[in-house]
Every structure is written in structure tokens, then in C-alpha cells.
Amino acid sequence: KEYLPLVFLSIPLLKYLILFVVPPTIIYSRNKPLFVQSVSLQIGKGTSGCISLEIGETTENGSSSGVNGSATAKAKISEKVPAVAHPLAEKSTDIASNIKYHAEYNPHFSPFKFELEQAYYATADSVRDWLIKQWNETYSHYHKVNPKQTYYLSMEYLQGRALTNAVGNLDVQDAYADALKQLGHALEDIVEQEKDAALGNGGLGRLASCFLDSMATLNLPAWGYGLRYRYGLFKQRITKAGQEEIAEDWLEKFSPWEVVRHDVVLPVRFFGQVEVHPTGSTKNTNSLRLWEAKACAEDFNLFQFNDGEYESAALLHSRAQQICAVLYPGDATENGKLLRLKQQFFLCSASLQVVFVPNYNVSVAEMLIPGSELSQHISTAGMEASGTSNMKCALNGCLIIGTLDGANVEIREEVGEANFFLFSATADEVPRLRKGRENGMVHLYT
């Protein structure tokens, strides 16, 4: 009943395959009985022998419960599935091989185990293969047809679990369930491993995410823009003192759904200083681009650091990290209000630098305006100019809706009254209409 060390032997043997199975036996480890479910010795030609143990604790009534037996059993099941890359697999057997491939060749986990967490990341990588294919096809199509695009900016997004959403939209839920079953896991257990992306916590965030889903389903070209919060959600813990909130770190390890764009780096200026911030059932695959705030290497003061002034040396880096640290930081203080303003400005500045054309001028406008289908200009007749933009739009063949004054008078003369829709009143009618309104008269124009 003392501690019994378990010794594993390696026995070279070249000719025969021998398998010994020992009946279940009780041994003791540190005065605690363990139930040896099986002991096997496998020796084959050109191999070394090995002893494998599956051990479970005994219960009070003498029955056993597995400690690592279930994990071992699943490992043995997964050994039957070859690790072969099938990025666009549709059959469950090929999907299982693709998941196994990601599990073995992904550098984030040991290839010698296939537990729930590792199985989740491998499954997510397998699903992402399909998403990236459709993602590339979507934006290749956008590049060719050059459609008008929607850019949706929101301070928060409440996406939910990406794996459940993806396999449902790709209509491969049954195939992945069967593939994971071949690997010794259930899809329901795998999806439970995913943490919700902590990018929002309320109705606004859920509505924003629904908009993105709807636009993708309707095949509308759209981009979502937001901030990559580290602590956007919180965990709720109930104690004797009441509810306690602690940070939810959804990026404690990493998110398999993120694609970092190291080439998209834009400057956002605060108070005259410069900080650099890199990014981070339908075939249409749109994007949600999340911005992460980082200071550049030049903002780290190496001299202060070597002098022992560690906090001062990394002050700008610390300030940059604060921007995307928490969703809706408390704004009861002046610093809290300032941080919220920085978050909003940071999101708008970074996103608009991508959305809007840089160095906009007349020459650039002459290239862009022909794409316009409608020019709307409403002004008070006789008081405001309509603007020369309408002239450019008219020359490029678009429809104009506007009042009859300024440049629109000249446009009407050139294109003809039949091609000009006039609403409201002409300049000479305005004094009479104003007089009538003073007397309580109302005029309707169609």
C-alpha cells in the first residue's frame, strides 16, 4: 500500500507481433486504490515494445471511473482517421481528416492529444477554410463589378458563437457532427468550448451583428467596423455581498476567427501626437474589421527604461492599450469621459481613412461622379446656390432632383424642361408664398 512507481519498458524484437492482455488488477498509488483496466504489451517487427495503462479510480463499492481512460479511448478512435488536408471537404470522412490535419499541424497545441479544447480550435480552422474561400470569391467579385458598398460603424457588436453560426450558414452542421463523431467527440461539446467574442454587451451590439448577418444573407456588399475590445463583456459572480463583475478575457489564448491584416496600418492623432493602430446559408461572405490600438516602437523611451523609469518609458503604449481595453468605460470622471471620446474618435478616424478617398479633388471627382445615379439638392429658391456638383452629375447622365435656382437653371436650359423634375416654387413666386403663409394660407406643390 505504498507508492508504486510504474515502469515503461522498450523491448526491441524483430520477428513477431505479440499482444499480452492482463486481467483487471487492483494496485495502490499513495494509499489510494487504482483500478487497472488493461495492461497491454505490443511488439512488432522493426518496432519497440511499449506498455500502455488505462487507469481509473475505484469507488466505494468497488466500481471504477476513468481518469484518463476516456481521453485515451478518443485518442485511439482519432488514430483511425488520417491527417490529410481537405480544405473544401463536403463528405464527413474528408472533413474528419481535415480536422485531424489542423490538429496535428497547428503549432498552438501538442499533436499528441486531441482533447475538447484542441478539437474546437481544429474544427474552427477547418470551417475557416471554407469561409476564406468564399470570402476571397466575394471580394474578387466586388473588385470586378465595383458596386456601391455599405460601411457600418458601431461601438459594439454582440456576435455570439462563430462556429455555430458558420456551420449553420454553410449548411454543413450534420456533416461536421458526423465527422467529429468519427474523432470521438460530439459537436455539442465542441461548440461549448468557444467563448463569445467580447465586443458588445447590449441590444445595440446585437442589432449591429444582426445587420451584418442580414446584409451578408441578402448579398449586399458591406463592411462592419468596430473596436477589438479585450474586456468587452464581464462575468457575473453572485456572492454574499451581491453581484460582482469580473473581466471576461475572450482573448486569453487566441480567436481562430481573426485574420490579422499587418499591412493595414493607419495613423490616428490625439492632441498633436501620432499613434499607429493596425488592424486587426449564402456564399456571400462580408467582413467585420476590428481596430486595435497600439503605439509604435519609436514611442517606447529606451533611455527612461534603462534609467529605471519603467512606467514613464512605456506611457504612450499604456495609453494606447487603454483605448481598446474595455467597452463603455465608466464616464463619471473627466478621464472616463475623455477615454470614451478617444474610443469614438479612434473608431471613426481609422475607419473613414479606409472608406473615403484620400486627397479628394476635382480630378478625382471626375472619375467617381459618373458612378452616381441620383443627385439631390434642396435649397430655398433665390437664397442658396445649388452647387456645381449638380452640373457634373448632369453631364454624366444621372437623375437630378432639386429646386430651380443657381446652377440648376442653367442645367434645365441645357437638358430641357421634360428632363427636369421641379418641386417647390420658382424665385419669383417666393415673396407671394411668404405673404400667404403669414396670413395662414398653405400651398401644396406636386
Tab-separated table of C-alpha atoms in Angstrom, residues 131 183 213 288 376:
chain	number	residue	atom	x	y	z
A	131	LEU	CA	-15.101	30.765	-45.138
A	183	LEU	CA	-12.962	11.592	-33.988
A	213	ASP	CA	-25.725	38.884	-40.888
A	288	LEU	CA	-16.178	42.865	-39.734
A	376	GLN	CA	-30.380	65.538	-54.729
